[in-house]
Coordinates of N, CA, C and O in Angstrom, one line a residue:
M511 N 174.7 21.5 -22.5 CA 173.5 21.8 -23.2 C 172.8 20.4 -23.4 O 173.4 19.5 -23.9
T512 N 171.5 20.4 -23.2 CA 170.7 19.2 -23.4 C 170.1 19.2 -24.8 O 170.0 20.2 -25.5
K513 N 169.7 18.0 -25.2 CA 169.0 17.8 -26.5 C 167.8 18.7 -26.6 O 167.6 19.3 -27.7
S514 N 167.1 19.0 -25.5 CA 165.9 19.8 -25.6 C 166.2 21.3 -25.8 O 165.3 22.0 -26.2
T515 N 167.4 21.7 -25.5 CA 167.7 23.1 -25.6 C 168.3 23.5 -27.0 O 168.4 24.6 -27.3
I516 N 168.7 22.5 -27.7 CA 169.4 22.7 -29.0 C 168.5 23.5 -30.0 O 169.0 24.4 -30.6
G517 N 167.2 23.2 -30.0 CA 166.3 23.9 -30.9 C 166.2 25.4 -30.6 O 166.0 26.2 -31.5
Y518 N 166.3 25.7 -29.4 CA 166.2 27.1 -29.0 C 167.3 28.0 -29.6 O 167.1 29.2 -29.8
R519 N 168.5 27.4 -29.8 CA 169.6 28.1 -30.3 C 169.4 28.6 -31.8 O 170.0 29.5 -32.2
H520 N 168.5 27.9 -32.5 CA 168.3 28.2 -33.9 C 166.9 28.8 -34.2 O 166.6 29.1 -35.3
F521 N 166.2 29.1 -33.1 CA 164.9 29.8 -33.3 C 165.0 31.2 -33.8 O 165.8 32.0 -33.3
E522 N 164.3 31.5 -34.9 CA 164.2 32.9 -35.4 C 162.8 33.1 -35.9 O 162.3 32.2 -36.6
D523 N 162.2 34.3 -35.7 CA 160.9 34.5 -36.3 C 161.1 35.1 -37.7 O 162.2 35.1 -38.2
E524 N 160.0 35.4 -38.3 CA 160.1 35.9 -39.7 C 160.9 37.2 -39.9 O 161.3 37.5 -41.0
L525 N 161.2 37.9 -38.8 CA 161.9 39.1 -38.9 C 163.3 39.0 -38.4 O 164.1 39.9 -38.2
G526 N 163.7 37.7 -38.1 CA 165.1 37.4 -37.7 C 165.3 37.5 -36.2 O 166.5 37.4 -35.7
A527 N 164.3 37.8 -35.4 CA 164.5 37.9 -34.0 C 164.6 36.5 -33.3 O 163.9 35.6 -33.7
N528 N 165.6 36.4 -32.4 CA 165.8 35.2 -31.7 C 165.2 35.3 -30.3 O 164.6 36.4 -30.0
L529 N 165.4 34.3 -29.5 CA 164.9 34.4 -28.1 C 165.5 35.5 -27.3 O 164.8 36.1 -26.4
L530 N 166.7 36.0 -27.6 CA 167.3 37.1 -26.9 C 166.5 38.4 -27.1 O 166.4 39.2 -26.2
H531 N 166.1 38.6 -28.4 CA 165.3 39.7 -28.7 C 164.0 39.8 -27.9 O 163.6 40.8 -27.4
Y532 N 163.4 38.6 -27.8 CA 162.1 38.5 -27.0 C 162.4 38.7 -25.5 O 161.6 39.4 -24.9
A533 N 163.4 38.2 -25.0 CA 163.8 38.4 -23.6 C 164.1 39.8 -23.3 O 163.7 40.4 -22.3
A534 N 164.8 40.5 -24.2 CA 165.1 41.9 -24.1 C 163.9 42.8 -24.1 O 163.7 43.7 -23.3
R535 N 162.9 42.4 -24.9 CA 161.6 43.2 -25.0 C 160.8 43.0 -23.7 O 160.1 43.9 -23.3
S536 N 161.0 41.8 -23.0 CA 160.3 41.6 -21.8 C 161.0 42.2 -20.6 O 160.4 42.4 -19.5
G537 N 162.3 42.5 -20.8 CA 163.1 43.1 -19.7 C 163.6 42.2 -18.7 O 164.1 42.6 -17.6
S538 N 163.6 40.9 -19.0 CA 164.0 39.9 -18.0 C 165.5 39.6 -18.0 O 166.0 38.9 -18.9
V539 N 166.2 40.2 -17.1 CA 167.7 40.0 -17.0 C 168.0 38.5 -16.8 O 169.0 38.0 -17.4
S540 N 167.3 37.9 -15.9 CA 167.6 36.5 -15.6 C 167.5 35.6 -16.8 O 168.3 34.7 -17.1
I541 N 166.5 35.8 -17.7 CA 166.3 35.1 -18.9 C 167.4 35.4 -19.9 O 168.0 34.5 -20.5
L542 N 167.8 36.7 -20.0 CA 168.9 37.1 -20.9 C 170.2 36.4 -20.5 O 170.9 35.8 -21.3
E543 N 170.4 36.4 -19.2 CA 171.7 35.8 -18.7 C 171.7 34.3 -18.9 O 172.7 33.7 -19.4
Y544 N 170.5 33.6 -18.7 CA 170.4 32.2 -19.0 C 170.7 31.9 -20.5 O 171.5 31.0 -20.8
L545 N 170.1 32.7 -21.4 CA 170.2 32.4 -22.8 C 171.6 32.7 -23.3 O 172.1 31.9 -24.2
V546 N 172.3 33.6 -22.8 CA 173.6 33.9 -23.2 C 174.6 33.0 -22.5 O 175.4 32.3 -23.2
K547 N 174.6 32.8 -21.2 CA 175.6 32.1 -20.5 C 175.4 30.6 -20.5 O 176.3 29.8 -20.6
E548 N 174.1 30.1 -20.5 CA 173.9 28.7 -20.4 C 173.6 28.1 -21.8 O 174.0 27.0 -22.1
I549 N 172.8 28.8 -22.6 CA 172.4 28.2 -23.9 C 173.4 28.6 -25.0 O 173.6 27.9 -26.0
G550 N 174.1 29.8 -24.8 CA 175.1 30.2 -25.8 C 174.6 31.0 -26.9 O 175.2 31.0 -28.0
L551 N 173.4 31.7 -26.8 CA 172.9 32.5 -27.8 C 173.8 33.7 -28.0 O 174.4 34.2 -27.1
D552 N 173.9 34.2 -29.3 CA 174.8 35.3 -29.6 C 174.1 36.6 -29.3 O 173.1 37.0 -30.0
P553 N 174.6 37.4 -28.4 CA 173.9 38.7 -28.1 C 174.1 39.8 -29.1 O 173.6 40.8 -29.1
H554 N 174.9 39.4 -30.2 CA 175.2 40.4 -31.3 C 174.4 40.0 -32.5 O 174.7 40.5 -33.6
H555 N 173.4 39.1 -32.4 CA 172.6 38.6 -33.5 C 171.7 39.7 -33.9 O 171.0 40.3 -33.0
R556 N 171.6 40.1 -35.1 CA 170.8 41.2 -35.6 C 169.5 40.6 -36.3 O 169.6 39.7 -37.1
R557 N 168.5 41.4 -36.1 CA 167.2 41.1 -36.8 C 167.4 41.6 -38.3 O 168.4 42.2 -38.6
T558 N 166.4 41.3 -39.1 CA 166.5 41.8 -40.5 C 166.6 43.3 -40.6 O 167.1 43.8 -41.6
N559 N 166.1 44.0 -39.6 CA 166.2 45.5 -39.6 C 167.5 46.0 -39.0 O 167.7 47.2 -38.8
G560 N 168.4 45.0 -38.6 CA 169.7 45.4 -38.1 C 169.7 45.6 -36.6 O 170.8 45.9 -36.0
S561 N 168.6 45.4 -35.9 CA 168.6 45.7 -34.5 C 169.1 44.5 -33.7 O 168.9 43.4 -34.0
L562 N 169.8 44.9 -32.6 CA 170.3 43.9 -31.6 C 169.3 43.7 -30.5 O 168.4 44.6 -30.3
P563 N 169.5 42.7 -29.7 CA 168.7 42.6 -28.5 C 168.7 43.9 -27.6 O 167.7 44.3 -27.1
A564 N 169.9 44.5 -27.5 CA 170.0 45.7 -26.8 C 169.1 46.9 -27.3 O 168.6 47.7 -26.6
H565 N 168.9 46.9 -28.7 CA 168.0 47.9 -29.3 C 166.6 47.6 -28.8 O 165.9 48.6 -28.5
D566 N 166.2 46.3 -28.7 CA 164.9 46.0 -28.3 C 164.6 46.4 -26.8 O 163.6 46.9 -26.5
A567 N 165.6 46.1 -26.0 CA 165.5 46.5 -24.6 C 165.4 48.0 -24.4 O 164.5 48.5 -23.7
A568 N 166.2 48.8 -25.1 CA 166.1 50.2 -25.1 C 164.8 50.7 -25.6 O 164.1 51.6 -25.0
A569 N 164.3 50.2 -26.7 CA 163.0 50.6 -27.3 C 161.8 50.3 -26.4 O 160.8 51.0 -26.5
H570 N 161.9 49.3 -25.5 CA 160.8 49.0 -24.7 C 161.0 49.6 -23.2 O 160.2 49.2 -22.3
G571 N 162.0 50.4 -23.1 CA 162.2 51.0 -21.8 C 162.7 50.2 -20.7 O 162.6 50.5 -19.5
H572 N 163.4 49.1 -21.0 CA 163.9 48.1 -20.0 C 165.4 48.4 -19.7 O 166.3 47.8 -20.2
L573 N 165.6 49.4 -18.8 CA 167.0 49.9 -18.5 C 167.9 48.8 -17.9 O 169.0 48.6 -18.4
S574 N 167.4 48.0 -17.0 CA 168.2 46.9 -16.4 C 168.6 45.9 -17.4 O 169.8 45.5 -17.5
A575 N 167.7 45.5 -18.3 CA 168.1 44.6 -19.4 C 169.1 45.2 -20.3 O 170.0 44.5 -20.8
F576 N 168.8 46.4 -20.7 CA 169.7 47.1 -21.6 C 171.1 47.2 -21.0 O 172.1 46.9 -21.7
L577 N 171.2 47.6 -19.7 CA 172.5 47.8 -19.1 C 173.2 46.4 -19.0 O 174.5 46.3 -19.2
W578 N 172.5 45.4 -18.7 CA 173.1 44.0 -18.6 C 173.7 43.7 -19.9 O 174.8 43.2 -20.0
L579 N 172.9 43.9 -21.0 CA 173.4 43.5 -22.3 C 174.7 44.3 -22.7 O 175.6 43.8 -23.2
L580 N 174.7 45.6 -22.3 CA 175.9 46.4 -22.6 C 177.1 45.9 -21.8 O 178.2 45.7 -22.3
Q581 N 176.9 45.6 -20.5 CA 178.1 45.3 -19.7 C 178.5 43.8 -19.8 O 179.7 43.5 -19.9
A582 N 177.6 42.9 -19.9 CA 177.9 41.5 -19.9 C 178.3 41.0 -21.3 O 179.0 39.9 -21.4
T583 N 177.9 41.7 -22.3 CA 178.2 41.1 -23.6 C 179.1 42.0 -24.5 O 179.3 41.8 -25.7
E584 N 179.6 43.1 -23.9 CA 180.5 44.0 -24.6 C 179.8 44.6 -25.9 O 180.4 44.8 -26.9
T585 N 178.5 44.8 -25.8 CA 177.8 45.5 -26.9 C 178.2 47.0 -26.9 O 178.3 47.6 -25.8
S586 N 178.5 47.5 -28.0 CA 179.0 48.9 -28.1 C 177.8 49.9 -28.1 O 176.8 49.6 -28.8
T587 N 178.0 51.0 -27.4 CA 176.9 52.0 -27.5 C 176.8 52.7 -28.8 O 175.9 53.4 -29.1
A588 N 177.8 52.5 -29.7 CA 177.8 53.1 -31.0 C 177.0 52.2 -32.0 O 176.8 52.7 -33.2
D589 N 176.6 51.0 -31.6 CA 175.8 50.2 -32.6 C 174.6 50.8 -33.1 O 173.8 51.5 -32.3
R590 N 174.3 50.7 -34.4 CA 173.1 51.3 -35.0 C 172.4 50.2 -35.8 O 173.0 49.2 -36.2
D591 N 171.1 50.4 -35.9 CA 170.4 49.4 -36.7 C 170.4 49.9 -38.2 O 171.2 50.8 -38.5
N592 N 169.7 49.2 -39.1 CA 169.8 49.5 -40.5 C 169.2 50.9 -40.8 O 169.5 51.4 -41.9
F593 N 168.5 51.5 -39.9 CA 168.0 52.9 -40.1 C 168.8 53.9 -39.5 O 168.5 55.1 -39.5
G594 N 170.0 53.5 -38.9 CA 170.9 54.5 -38.3 C 170.5 54.8 -36.8 O 171.2 55.7 -36.2
H595 N 169.6 54.1 -36.3 CA 169.2 54.4 -34.9 C 170.1 53.8 -33.9 O 170.4 52.6 -34.0
T596 N 170.5 54.6 -32.9 CA 171.3 54.1 -31.8 C 170.3 53.7 -30.7 O 169.1 53.9 -30.8
F597 N 170.9 53.2 -29.6 CA 170.1 52.8 -28.5 C 169.4 54.0 -27.9 O 168.2 54.0 -27.5
L598 N 170.1 55.1 -27.9 CA 169.5 56.4 -27.3 C 168.3 56.9 -28.1 O 167.3 57.3 -27.6
H599 N 168.4 56.8 -29.5 CA 167.3 57.1 -30.3 C 166.1 56.4 -29.9 O 165.0 56.9 -29.8
L600 N 166.2 55.1 -29.8 CA 165.1 54.2 -29.5 C 164.6 54.4 -28.1 O 163.3 54.4 -27.9
A601 N 165.5 54.6 -27.1 CA 165.0 54.8 -25.7 C 164.3 56.1 -25.6 O 163.3 56.2 -24.8
S602 N 164.6 57.1 -26.4 CA 164.0 58.4 -26.2 C 162.5 58.4 -26.7 O 161.7 59.2 -26.4
R603 N 162.2 57.3 -27.5 CA 160.8 57.2 -28.0 C 159.9 56.6 -26.9 O 158.7 56.6 -27.1
Y604 N 160.5 55.9 -25.9 CA 159.7 55.2 -24.9 C 158.9 56.1 -24.0 O 159.5 57.1 -23.5
D605 N 157.7 55.8 -23.8 CA 156.8 56.6 -22.9 C 156.9 56.1 -21.5 O 156.6 55.0 -21.2

């Protein structure tokens, strides 16, 4: 890890989302993989509403990003956010 990447590990917006949440919303598997494997971001980091990056991928209809997060990071399909929503609840809302 270089000095220039250290700040990325600690970035959070006002709702607690880190760069993994943003990458999951964009659907970019290559960026997710880089952030987890190279930068060392925690794929189980929760936003203030309790959502994981996988919740964001599901909510935005990004199946490949969602599946990568499940398989590569051992995220559980039983995970719920603070409102009790599972990944399936959020994915079913996507148009």
